[in-house]
Coordinates of C-alpha atoms in Angstrom, one line a residue:
Chain A
M1 CA 0.0 0.0 0.0
S2 CA 1.7 3.2 -1.2
L3 CA 1.9 6.2 1.1
I4 CA 0.6 8.2 -1.9
S5 CA -2.7 6.5 -2.6
L6 CA -6.4 7.0 -1.7
K7 CA -6.4 3.6 -0.2
F8 CA -3.7 4.5 2.2
L9 CA -5.4 7.8 3.2
I10 CA -8.6 5.9 3.9
F11 CA -6.6 3.3 5.9
V12 CA -5.0 6.1 8.0
V13 CA -8.3 7.9 8.6
I14 CA -10.0 4.7 9.8
A15 CA -7.0 3.9 12.0
V16 CA -6.9 7.4 13.6
V17 CA -10.7 7.7 14.1
G18 CA -10.8 4.2 15.8
Y19 CA -7.7 5.0 17.8
Y20 CA -9.5 7.9 19.6
L21 CA -12.9 6.1 19.9
I22 CA -11.8 2.9 21.6
P23 CA -10.8 2.8 25.3
K24 CA -7.3 4.2 25.7
K25 CA -5.9 1.0 27.2
Y26 CA -6.5 -0.8 23.9
Q27 CA -4.8 1.9 21.7
W28 CA -1.5 0.1 21.5
I29 CA -3.3 -3.1 20.4
W30 CA -5.2 -1.2 17.8
L31 CA -1.9 0.1 16.4
L32 CA -0.4 -3.4 16.4
V33 CA -3.4 -4.7 14.4
F34 CA -3.3 -1.9 11.9
S35 CA 0.5 -2.3 11.6
Y36 CA 0.2 -5.9 10.7
I37 CA -2.8 -5.3 8.3
Y38 CA -0.6 -2.7 6.6
Y39 CA 2.4 -5.1 6.3
I40 CA 0.2 -8.0 5.2
S41 CA -1.3 -5.8 2.5
S42 CA 2.2 -5.7 0.9
G43 CA 2.5 -9.5 0.8
V44 CA 1.6 -12.3 3.1
K45 CA 4.9 -14.2 2.7
I46 CA 7.1 -11.3 3.9
V47 CA 5.4 -11.2 7.3
F48 CA 7.4 -14.3 8.2
F49 CA 10.6 -12.2 8.3
L50 CA 9.1 -9.5 10.4
V51 CA 7.8 -12.1 12.9
F52 CA 11.2 -13.9 12.9
S53 CA 13.1 -10.7 13.6
T54 CA 10.6 -9.8 16.4
A55 CA 10.8 -13.2 18.0
V56 CA 14.6 -13.3 17.9
T57 CA 15.0 -9.9 19.5
Y58 CA 12.3 -10.4 22.0
M59 CA 13.8 -13.7 23.2
T60 CA 17.3 -12.1 23.3
G61 CA 16.1 -9.3 25.5
L62 CA 14.6 -11.8 28.0
L63 CA 17.6 -14.1 27.9
L64 CA 20.0 -11.2 28.6
Q65 CA 18.0 -10.2 31.6
K66 CA 17.8 -13.8 32.9
S67 CA 21.6 -14.1 32.6
E68 CA 22.0 -10.8 34.5
E69 CA 19.8 -12.1 37.3
K70 CA 22.2 -15.0 37.8
E71 CA 25.2 -12.8 38.2
S72 CA 25.4 -13.1 42.0
T73 CA 25.4 -16.9 41.8
L74 CA 27.6 -17.5 38.7
G75 CA 29.9 -14.6 38.9
K76 CA 30.5 -11.5 36.8
K77 CA 33.0 -13.0 34.4
K78 CA 30.9 -16.0 33.5
I79 CA 27.8 -13.9 33.0
K80 CA 29.7 -11.5 30.8
A81 CA 30.8 -14.4 28.6
R82 CA 27.3 -15.8 28.4
K83 CA 25.8 -12.5 27.5
R84 CA 28.3 -12.0 24.8
K85 CA 27.4 -15.4 23.3
I86 CA 23.6 -14.5 23.4
I87 CA 24.1 -11.1 21.7
T88 CA 26.4 -12.6 19.1
L89 CA 23.9 -15.2 18.2
A90 CA 21.1 -12.7 18.1
L91 CA 23.0 -10.3 15.8
L92 CA 24.1 -13.2 13.6
L93 CA 20.4 -14.3 13.2
D94 CA 19.1 -10.8 12.6
F95 CA 21.8 -9.6 10.3
G96 CA 22.3 -13.0 8.8
M97 CA 18.7 -13.0 7.5
L98 CA 19.2 -9.5 6.1
G99 CA 22.5 -10.5 4.6
I100 CA 21.3 -13.6 2.9
L101 CA 18.2 -12.0 1.4
K102 CA 19.9 -8.8 0.3
Y103 CA 23.5 -9.6 -0.5
T104 CA 23.7 -13.3 -1.6
N105 CA 23.1 -12.5 -5.3
F106 CA 25.5 -9.6 -5.2
L107 CA 28.2 -11.9 -3.7
L108 CA 27.5 -14.7 -6.2
G109 CA 27.6 -12.2 -9.1
S110 CA 30.9 -10.7 -7.9
I111 CA 32.4 -14.2 -7.5
G112 CA 31.2 -15.1 -11.0
S113 CA 32.7 -12.0 -12.5
V114 CA 36.1 -12.7 -10.8
L115 CA 36.0 -16.4 -12.0
G116 CA 34.8 -15.3 -15.5
S117 CA 31.8 -17.6 -15.4
S118 CA 28.2 -17.1 -14.5
V119 CA 27.0 -18.3 -11.1
P120 CA 23.3 -19.1 -10.7
E121 CA 21.4 -16.6 -8.7
F122 CA 18.6 -17.1 -6.1
D123 CA 15.1 -15.7 -6.5
F124 CA 14.9 -14.3 -3.0
L125 CA 12.1 -12.1 -1.7
L126 CA 13.3 -8.8 -0.3
P127 CA 10.8 -8.0 2.4
L128 CA 9.8 -4.3 2.5
G129 CA 11.5 -2.2 5.2
I130 CA 13.7 -5.2 6.3
S131 CA 16.8 -2.9 6.7
F132 CA 14.9 -0.5 8.9
Y133 CA 13.3 -3.0 11.3
T134 CA 16.5 -5.1 11.5
F135 CA 18.5 -2.1 12.5
Q136 CA 15.8 -1.0 15.0
S137 CA 15.7 -4.5 16.5
A138 CA 19.5 -4.8 16.7
G139 CA 19.7 -1.4 18.4
Y140 CA 17.2 -2.7 21.0
V141 CA 19.1 -5.9 21.9
L142 CA 22.4 -3.9 22.1
D143 CA 20.8 -1.4 24.4
V144 CA 19.6 -4.2 26.6
Y145 CA 23.0 -5.8 26.5
W146 CA 24.7 -2.6 27.6
G147 CA 22.1 -2.0 30.3
K148 CA 20.8 1.1 28.6
C149 CA 17.2 -0.2 28.7
K150 CA 15.1 -2.9 30.3
P151 CA 13.7 -5.6 28.0
E152 CA 10.0 -5.6 27.2
R153 CA 8.2 -8.6 28.7
N154 CA 5.0 -8.4 26.7
V155 CA 5.7 -10.0 23.3
F156 CA 2.8 -8.1 21.6
K157 CA 4.0 -4.7 22.9
F158 CA 7.4 -5.6 21.6
A159 CA 5.9 -6.6 18.3
L160 CA 4.4 -3.1 18.0
F161 CA 7.8 -1.5 18.6
V162 CA 9.3 -3.5 15.6
S163 CA 6.3 -3.1 13.3
F164 CA 4.7 0.4 14.0
F165 CA 3.3 0.9 10.5
P166 CA 4.1 4.5 9.6
Q167 CA 7.8 4.0 10.0
L168 CA 8.1 0.4 8.9
M169 CA 9.0 1.1 5.3
Q170 CA 11.5 3.9 5.4
G171 CA 12.2 4.7 9.0
P172 CA 13.2 6.8 10.9
I173 CA 15.0 4.1 12.9
G174 CA 13.6 4.4 16.4
R175 CA 15.1 3.8 19.7
F176 CA 13.3 1.7 22.3
E177 CA 14.0 4.2 25.1
T178 CA 12.1 7.0 23.4
L179 CA 9.7 5.3 21.0
A180 CA 8.3 2.4 23.0
V181 CA 7.1 4.5 25.9
Q182 CA 5.1 6.6 23.4
L183 CA 3.6 3.6 21.6
Y184 CA 2.3 2.1 24.8
A185 CA 1.0 5.3 26.4
R186 CA -2.6 6.3 26.4
H187 CA -3.3 9.3 24.1
S188 CA -6.1 11.7 24.3
F189 CA -7.5 13.5 21.2
D190 CA -5.6 16.8 20.7
G191 CA -6.9 19.0 17.9
Q192 CA -3.7 21.0 17.6
R193 CA -1.6 17.9 17.3
I194 CA -3.9 16.5 14.6
E195 CA -3.5 19.8 12.7
R196 CA 0.3 19.6 13.1
G197 CA 0.2 16.1 11.8
V198 CA -1.9 17.0 8.8
R199 CA 0.3 19.9 8.0
R200 CA 3.4 17.8 8.1
I201 CA 1.8 15.1 5.9
L202 CA 0.9 17.8 3.3
W203 CA 4.4 19.3 3.5
G204 CA 5.8 15.8 2.8
Y205 CA 3.5 15.3 -0.1
F206 CA 4.5 18.7 -1.5
K207 CA 8.2 17.7 -1.4
K208 CA 7.5 14.3 -2.9
L209 CA 5.0 15.2 -5.6
V210 CA 6.1 18.7 -6.6
I211 CA 9.9 18.4 -6.3
A212 CA 10.9 14.7 -6.2
D213 CA 8.6 13.2 -8.7
N214 CA 9.0 15.9 -11.3
A215 CA 12.7 15.9 -11.0
A216 CA 12.8 12.1 -11.2
M217 CA 11.6 12.2 -14.8
F218 CA 14.7 14.2 -15.8
V219 CA 17.0 12.2 -13.5
N220 CA 15.9 8.9 -14.9
S221 CA 16.5 10.0 -18.5
I222 CA 19.8 11.6 -17.8
F223 CA 21.3 8.9 -15.6
G224 CA 19.8 6.2 -17.8
N225 CA 21.3 7.5 -21.0
V226 CA 24.6 9.0 -20.0
D227 CA 26.0 9.5 -23.5
Q228 CA 22.8 10.7 -25.0
Y229 CA 22.5 13.5 -22.4
S230 CA 26.2 14.1 -21.8
G231 CA 25.6 17.9 -21.8
L232 CA 23.1 17.6 -19.0
A233 CA 25.3 15.7 -16.5
I234 CA 25.5 18.7 -14.1
I235 CA 21.7 19.3 -14.4
G236 CA 21.1 15.6 -13.8
V237 CA 23.0 15.5 -10.6
L238 CA 21.5 18.8 -9.3
A239 CA 18.0 17.4 -10.2
Y240 CA 18.9 14.2 -8.3
S241 CA 19.9 16.3 -5.3
A242 CA 16.5 17.8 -5.3
Q243 CA 14.8 14.5 -6.0
L244 CA 16.5 12.5 -3.3
Y245 CA 15.9 15.1 -0.6
G246 CA 12.3 15.7 -1.7
D247 CA 11.6 12.0 -1.9
F248 CA 13.3 10.8 1.3
S249 CA 12.6 13.8 3.6
G250 CA 9.1 14.1 2.1
G251 CA 8.4 10.5 2.9
I252 CA 9.7 11.0 6.4
D253 CA 7.5 14.1 6.8
V254 CA 4.4 12.0 5.8
V255 CA 5.5 9.2 8.2
S256 CA 6.1 11.6 11.1
G257 CA 2.9 13.4 10.3
I258 CA 0.9 10.2 10.6
A259 CA 2.7 9.2 13.8
C260 CA 1.8 12.6 15.1
L261 CA -1.9 11.9 14.5
F262 CA -1.6 9.0 16.9
G263 CA 0.2 11.3 19.5
I264 CA 3.6 9.8 18.8
D265 CA 6.7 12.0 18.0
L266 CA 9.2 10.1 15.9
D267 CA 12.9 11.0 15.9
E268 CA 13.8 13.7 13.3
N269 CA 15.6 12.3 10.3
F270 CA 16.5 15.5 8.5
R271 CA 17.7 19.0 9.5
R272 CA 18.2 21.0 6.3
P273 CA 21.2 18.9 5.1
Y274 CA 22.1 21.2 2.2
F275 CA 22.9 23.9 4.7
A276 CA 25.7 21.7 6.1
T277 CA 29.2 23.2 6.4
S278 CA 31.1 19.9 6.1
I279 CA 30.5 16.3 5.2
T280 CA 30.5 15.4 8.9
D281 CA 27.9 18.1 9.5
F282 CA 25.9 16.8 6.5
W283 CA 25.7 13.4 8.1
H284 CA 24.4 15.1 11.3
R285 CA 21.6 16.5 9.2
W286 CA 20.9 13.8 6.6
H287 CA 19.3 10.5 7.6
I288 CA 20.1 11.4 11.2
T289 CA 18.7 8.2 12.7
L290 CA 20.9 6.0 10.6
G291 CA 23.9 8.2 11.4
T292 CA 23.3 8.1 15.1
W293 CA 22.6 4.4 14.9
M294 CA 26.0 3.8 13.1
K295 CA 27.7 6.1 15.6
D296 CA 26.3 4.4 18.7
Y297 CA 26.4 0.8 17.6
I298 CA 29.4 0.6 15.2
F299 CA 31.6 3.7 15.4
Y300 CA 32.0 3.9 19.2
P301 CA 32.2 0.1 19.8
I302 CA 34.9 -0.2 17.1
S303 CA 36.8 2.9 18.3
L304 CA 36.7 1.8 21.9
S305 CA 37.5 -1.8 21.3
K306 CA 40.7 -3.3 22.8
W307 CA 42.3 -4.1 19.5
M308 CA 41.7 -0.5 18.3
S309 CA 43.1 0.8 21.5
R310 CA 46.3 -1.4 21.0
F311 CA 46.5 -0.2 17.4
G312 CA 46.2 3.5 18.6
K313 CA 49.0 3.0 21.1
K314 CA 51.3 1.5 18.5
A315 CA 50.4 4.3 16.0
R316 CA 51.2 6.9 18.7
K317 CA 54.7 5.4 19.2
K318 CA 55.5 5.2 15.5
L319 CA 53.7 8.2 14.0
G320 CA 53.5 10.7 16.9
K321 CA 50.7 11.8 19.2
Q322 CA 48.5 13.7 16.7
I323 CA 48.4 11.1 13.9
G324 CA 48.4 8.2 16.4
R325 CA 45.3 9.7 18.0
A326 CA 43.5 10.4 14.8
L327 CA 44.3 7.3 12.7
P328 CA 42.1 4.8 14.7
I329 CA 39.2 7.2 14.5
C330 CA 39.7 7.5 10.7
I331 CA 39.8 3.8 10.3
A332 CA 36.6 3.4 12.4
N333 CA 35.0 6.1 10.2
I334 CA 35.9 4.4 7.0
I335 CA 34.5 1.1 8.4
V336 CA 31.2 2.8 9.4
F337 CA 30.7 4.4 6.0
L338 CA 31.6 1.2 4.3
V339 CA 28.7 -0.3 6.2
V340 CA 26.5 2.7 5.3
G341 CA 27.3 2.1 1.6
I342 CA 26.5 -1.6 1.8
W343 CA 23.3 -0.7 3.7
H344 CA 22.2 1.4 0.7
G345 CA 22.4 -1.5 -1.6
A346 CA 24.1 -4.6 -3.0
A347 CA 26.3 -3.0 -5.6
W348 CA 29.9 -1.9 -5.9
K349 CA 28.8 1.7 -6.6
F350 CA 27.3 1.9 -3.1
I351 CA 30.6 0.5 -1.6
V352 CA 32.4 3.3 -3.5
Y353 CA 29.8 5.8 -2.2
G354 CA 30.4 4.7 1.4
L355 CA 34.2 4.7 1.1
Y356 CA 34.1 8.2 -0.5
N357 CA 32.2 9.6 2.4
G358 CA 34.4 7.8 4.9
L359 CA 37.6 8.9 3.3
V360 CA 36.5 12.6 3.1
I361 CA 35.5 12.6 6.8
G362 CA 38.5 10.6 7.9
I363 CA 41.0 12.7 6.0
S364 CA 39.5 16.0 7.0
G365 CA 39.5 14.9 10.6
M366 CA 43.2 13.9 10.4
L367 CA 44.1 17.2 8.8
A368 CA 41.9 19.4 11.1
P369 CA 44.9 20.8 13.0
Q370 CA 46.6 21.7 9.7
F371 CA 43.4 23.4 8.4
R372 CA 43.3 25.5 11.6
Q373 CA 46.9 26.5 11.1
W374 CA 46.3 27.5 7.4
K375 CA 43.2 29.5 8.4
N376 CA 45.2 31.4 11.0
A377 CA 48.0 32.0 8.6
L378 CA 45.6 33.3 5.9
H379 CA 43.7 35.4 8.5
I380 CA 40.4 33.8 7.6
N381 CA 37.5 34.8 9.8
D382 CA 35.9 31.5 10.3
K383 CA 32.9 33.1 12.2
G384 CA 32.1 35.3 9.2
K385 CA 29.1 34.8 6.8
G386 CA 31.4 34.6 3.7
W387 CA 33.3 31.7 5.2
M388 CA 30.1 29.9 6.1
V389 CA 28.7 30.4 2.5
F390 CA 31.9 29.0 1.1
Q391 CA 31.7 26.0 3.4
I392 CA 28.1 25.3 2.5
L393 CA 28.9 25.5 -1.3
R394 CA 32.0 23.3 -0.8
T395 CA 30.0 20.7 1.1
F396 CA 27.2 20.8 -1.5
V397 CA 29.8 20.1 -4.3
L398 CA 31.3 17.2 -2.2
V399 CA 27.8 15.8 -1.6
N400 CA 26.9 16.0 -5.3
I401 CA 30.0 14.0 -6.2
S402 CA 28.7 11.2 -3.9
W403 CA 25.3 11.4 -5.6
F404 CA 26.9 10.4 -8.9
F405 CA 27.9 7.1 -7.3
D406 CA 24.5 6.8 -5.7
M407 CA 22.4 7.3 -8.7
A408 CA 24.5 6.1 -11.7
S409 CA 24.0 2.5 -12.9
N410 CA 27.5 1.6 -12.0
V411 CA 30.9 3.1 -11.1
P412 CA 32.2 3.6 -14.7
D413 CA 29.0 5.5 -15.5
A414 CA 29.4 7.6 -12.4
L415 CA 32.9 8.5 -13.4
K416 CA 31.9 9.2 -16.9
M417 CA 29.1 11.6 -15.7
M418 CA 31.5 13.4 -13.5
R419 CA 33.8 14.0 -16.5
Y420 CA 30.9 15.2 -18.5
A421 CA 29.8 17.5 -15.7
V422 CA 32.9 19.5 -15.9
T423 CA 33.7 19.2 -19.7
K424 CA 30.2 19.4 -21.4
F425 CA 27.2 21.6 -20.9
E426 CA 24.4 21.7 -23.4
I427 CA 21.1 23.1 -22.1
S428 CA 19.3 22.5 -25.4
E429 CA 19.4 18.8 -24.6
L430 CA 16.8 19.5 -22.0
F431 CA 14.2 19.8 -24.8
T432 CA 15.2 16.6 -26.6
A433 CA 12.2 14.5 -27.6
G434 CA 11.4 11.9 -25.0
I435 CA 13.4 13.3 -22.1
I436 CA 10.2 13.2 -20.0
P437 CA 7.5 10.7 -20.6
L438 CA 4.7 13.3 -20.3
G439 CA 3.5 16.2 -22.4
N440 CA 4.0 14.7 -25.9
N441 CA 7.5 16.2 -26.3
N442 CA 6.0 19.7 -26.2
P443 CA 8.8 22.1 -25.2
K444 CA 6.2 24.3 -23.4
Y445 CA 5.2 21.4 -21.2
I446 CA 8.9 20.6 -20.4
M447 CA 9.3 24.3 -19.4
L448 CA 6.2 24.0 -17.2
V449 CA 7.7 20.9 -15.4
I450 CA 11.0 22.7 -14.9
A451 CA 9.2 25.8 -13.6
T452 CA 7.2 23.6 -11.2
I453 CA 10.5 22.0 -9.9
L454 CA 12.1 25.4 -9.5
F455 CA 9.0 26.8 -7.7
G456 CA 9.0 23.8 -5.3
C457 CA 12.8 24.2 -4.6
A458 CA 12.3 28.0 -4.0
V459 CA 9.5 27.3 -1.5
L460 CA 11.6 24.6 0.2
F461 CA 14.6 27.0 0.3
V462 CA 12.6 29.8 1.9
V463 CA 11.1 27.5 4.5
S464 CA 14.5 26.0 5.2
V465 CA 16.0 29.5 5.7
F466 CA 13.2 30.3 8.2
Q467 CA 13.8 27.0 10.0
E468 CA 17.6 27.6 10.1
R469 CA 16.9 30.9 11.8
G470 CA 15.0 29.1 14.5
L471 CA 11.4 30.1 13.4
T472 CA 9.0 27.3 14.1
E473 CA 6.2 26.6 11.7
A474 CA 3.6 27.0 14.5
E475 CA 4.6 30.7 14.8
L476 CA 4.0 31.2 11.1
Y477 CA 0.7 29.4 10.9
R478 CA -0.8 30.8 14.1
K479 CA -1.3 34.2 12.4
V480 CA -3.7 32.7 9.9
P481 CA -7.4 32.0 11.2
F482 CA -8.2 28.4 11.7
A483 CA -11.0 28.3 9.1
L484 CA -8.7 29.7 6.5
R485 CA -6.0 27.3 7.4
C486 CA -8.3 24.3 6.9
L487 CA -9.4 25.7 3.5
C488 CA -5.7 26.0 2.6
Y489 CA -5.1 22.4 3.6
V490 CA -7.9 21.1 1.5
A491 CA -6.8 23.3 -1.5
I492 CA -3.2 22.0 -1.2
L493 CA -4.5 18.4 -1.0
F494 CA -6.3 18.9 -4.4
I495 CA -3.5 21.0 -6.0
L496 CA -0.6 18.6 -5.2
P497 CA -1.6 15.8 -7.5
V498 CA -2.0 18.3 -10.4
L499 CA 1.5 19.7 -9.8
G500 CA 3.1 16.2 -9.4
A501 CA 4.0 13.7 -12.0
V502 CA 1.6 11.1 -10.6
P503 CA 0.8 9.2 -13.8
V504 CA 4.5 8.4 -14.2
T505 CA 5.8 7.8 -10.7
S506 CA 2.9 5.9 -9.1
G507 CA 3.9 7.1 -5.7
G508 CA 6.9 4.8 -4.9
F509 CA 9.6 6.0 -2.5
I510 CA 13.4 5.5 -3.1
Y511 CA 14.2 4.5 0.5
A512 CA 11.2 2.0 0.7
Q513 CA 13.4 -0.3 -1.4
F514 CA 15.9 -0.7 1.5
Chain B
M1 CA 41.5 19.1 36.2
E2 CA 44.1 21.5 34.8
Q3 CA 45.6 18.6 32.9
L4 CA 42.2 17.8 31.5
I5 CA 41.6 21.3 30.3
E6 CA 45.0 21.3 28.6
I7 CA 43.9 18.2 26.7
L8 CA 40.6 19.7 25.7
E9 CA 42.3 22.9 24.5
D10 CA 44.8 20.9 22.5
I11 CA 42.1 18.9 20.8
H12 CA 39.6 21.7 20.3
P13 CA 40.9 25.2 21.0
G14 CA 38.9 28.4 21.4
V15 CA 36.4 27.2 24.0
D16 CA 36.1 28.4 27.6
Y17 CA 36.2 24.9 29.2
E18 CA 36.0 26.4 32.7
T19 CA 32.5 27.6 32.2
C20 CA 31.0 25.8 29.2
T21 CA 28.4 23.1 30.1
T22 CA 27.0 22.4 26.6
L23 CA 29.9 20.9 24.8
I24 CA 27.7 18.2 23.3
D25 CA 24.3 19.9 23.3
D26 CA 25.7 22.8 21.3
E27 CA 27.6 20.5 19.0
I28 CA 31.0 22.1 20.0
L29 CA 32.5 18.6 20.2
D30 CA 31.8 16.2 17.4
S31 CA 32.4 12.4 17.5
F32 CA 36.0 12.9 16.2
A33 CA 36.8 15.2 19.1
I34 CA 35.1 13.0 21.6
L35 CA 37.2 10.0 20.6
S36 CA 40.3 12.1 20.5
I37 CA 39.5 13.1 24.1
V38 CA 38.9 9.4 25.0
S39 CA 42.2 8.4 23.5
E40 CA 44.0 11.1 25.6
L41 CA 42.1 10.2 28.8
E42 CA 43.2 6.6 28.3
E43 CA 46.8 7.7 27.7
E44 CA 47.1 10.3 30.5
F45 CA 44.8 8.8 33.3
G46 CA 45.0 5.1 32.5
V47 CA 41.2 4.7 32.3
S48 CA 39.3 2.7 29.7
L49 CA 35.9 3.8 28.5
T50 CA 33.1 1.6 27.0
P51 CA 30.3 2.7 24.6
V52 CA 28.0 3.1 27.6
D53 CA 30.2 5.9 28.9
I54 CA 29.8 7.9 25.7
V55 CA 26.7 9.9 26.7
P56 CA 26.2 13.7 26.7
D57 CA 26.0 13.8 30.5
N58 CA 29.7 12.7 30.6
F59 CA 31.0 15.1 27.9
N60 CA 29.0 18.3 28.2
S61 CA 31.5 20.0 30.5
A62 CA 35.1 19.7 31.7
K63 CA 33.7 19.1 35.2
A64 CA 31.5 16.2 34.0
L65 CA 34.5 14.7 32.2
W66 CA 36.7 15.0 35.3
K67 CA 34.0 13.4 37.4
M68 CA 33.8 10.5 34.9
V69 CA 37.6 10.1 35.0
Q70 CA 37.6 9.9 38.8
R71 CA 34.8 7.4 38.8
L72 CA 36.6 5.2 36.3
Q73 CA 39.8 5.4 38.2
N74 CA 38.1 4.3 41.4
E75 CA 36.4 1.4 39.6
E76 CA 39.7 0.1 38.1

């Protein structure tokens, strides 16, 4: 069931109305039932994987707690070893399932190309949202393992934590500590909250339909026919910047808006990423819940591991204090972004995408003291607006380089497009017959679509500037009378499909494939 | 404590560590700086941190960091 469909809207309306009509103590059960209905509507077979992941993590939580209770009789050391065995097995089962389903064919294909022969591939199902609920579940068991949270004893309550339907397909990746308590709480109807949710859903649809889906038509043509549209490589990647942000953050806005209707605040996943002043800052603003997940569950554990500590000490002795201190962090960074790349998909281009990000962050971290010295020597005022604008533009260029790997069919195509981006520019190619599948190749229609995208981006930019300056949306909307606000919401709901490229895109989201 | 402030100034200069209590909340220290501090704490004070110790409460101020170091020294 697509997030952009009448069926889905009706589904949400029924779920919300019923949620506030039934006794409050049954609200979480209502959410669980609707979550499973939603998931089953995408395919009955894939429910098995969701149930498997839920069962494994639920049991692991209880086993970890049981082990801890025996600490006084069996001793700390023995219990630590036992807990380690339990968590290792749980993570192997959780990530093993994800790995087999998502990466087996990629590995077989890579082995085949190395051996120069074709290796038969498996026809695996890739359950929707598996990467998201696997990461969320793994985070939970690690939190229990580290003693950051107590395990949930009620299996059905726990099942809701794993399957809460708005966030199941594309996140945000929730934390048990903050999400579970909201899911199980009793919520009263709150008109202001409902309005906030509706507004957020409409804003998400605006980003998705007006910006992402229109831009997608150009992106698909340009990235799919690299040589034919060689003069549009730069426009292609800029359009992809707009598409990806509109698609993913728009989807998250819809998801968060729906959760808001149920009285639940999901973690924020975006904070105006194209205003980032460095790649590190970009990852603090883009797909935030994946970034913090990676930081807490991979980056810190690797960096603080005994073997990394030993390596750091050796590096200090041989390479000096500064490099010795920074090198282990750089390596941990590269490992994290390698995982981020692999998480994005089973293809070499995603591995290059991850490594590129890891290397840029790692190297800039290593060279930070040198950069500070250069800035001082050149008398650069790093608190000034000029420097900030330079940093934002520099980061935007660096991010766009990574988008070539993300969107191109493969690494050679990405490199070819990068070359075209700096050596060729032919705006007239935008009006080539067939570049968009709508409008019967009429240049006026193409102009209209471009104008729509630019209008969408301009609105997004203005809103983002307001948000960057700390103005909340409530302050802006409060000045408009309630009746007029409602009229605007209805008008927007009807205008959006007209501005969007609905006949072509059919409402799919990029990150729902993960 | 003085030694700790020296470490902080070496890793991320230009901050008043005596008074600042929002090193993490205001994103003054990023994960790179945090781990550089951890590495120095291990080297200078002989303490070893685990992922559970990496929380804002322990890193928001020099005072909180010093408290954590003393706690870890007592535990070891």
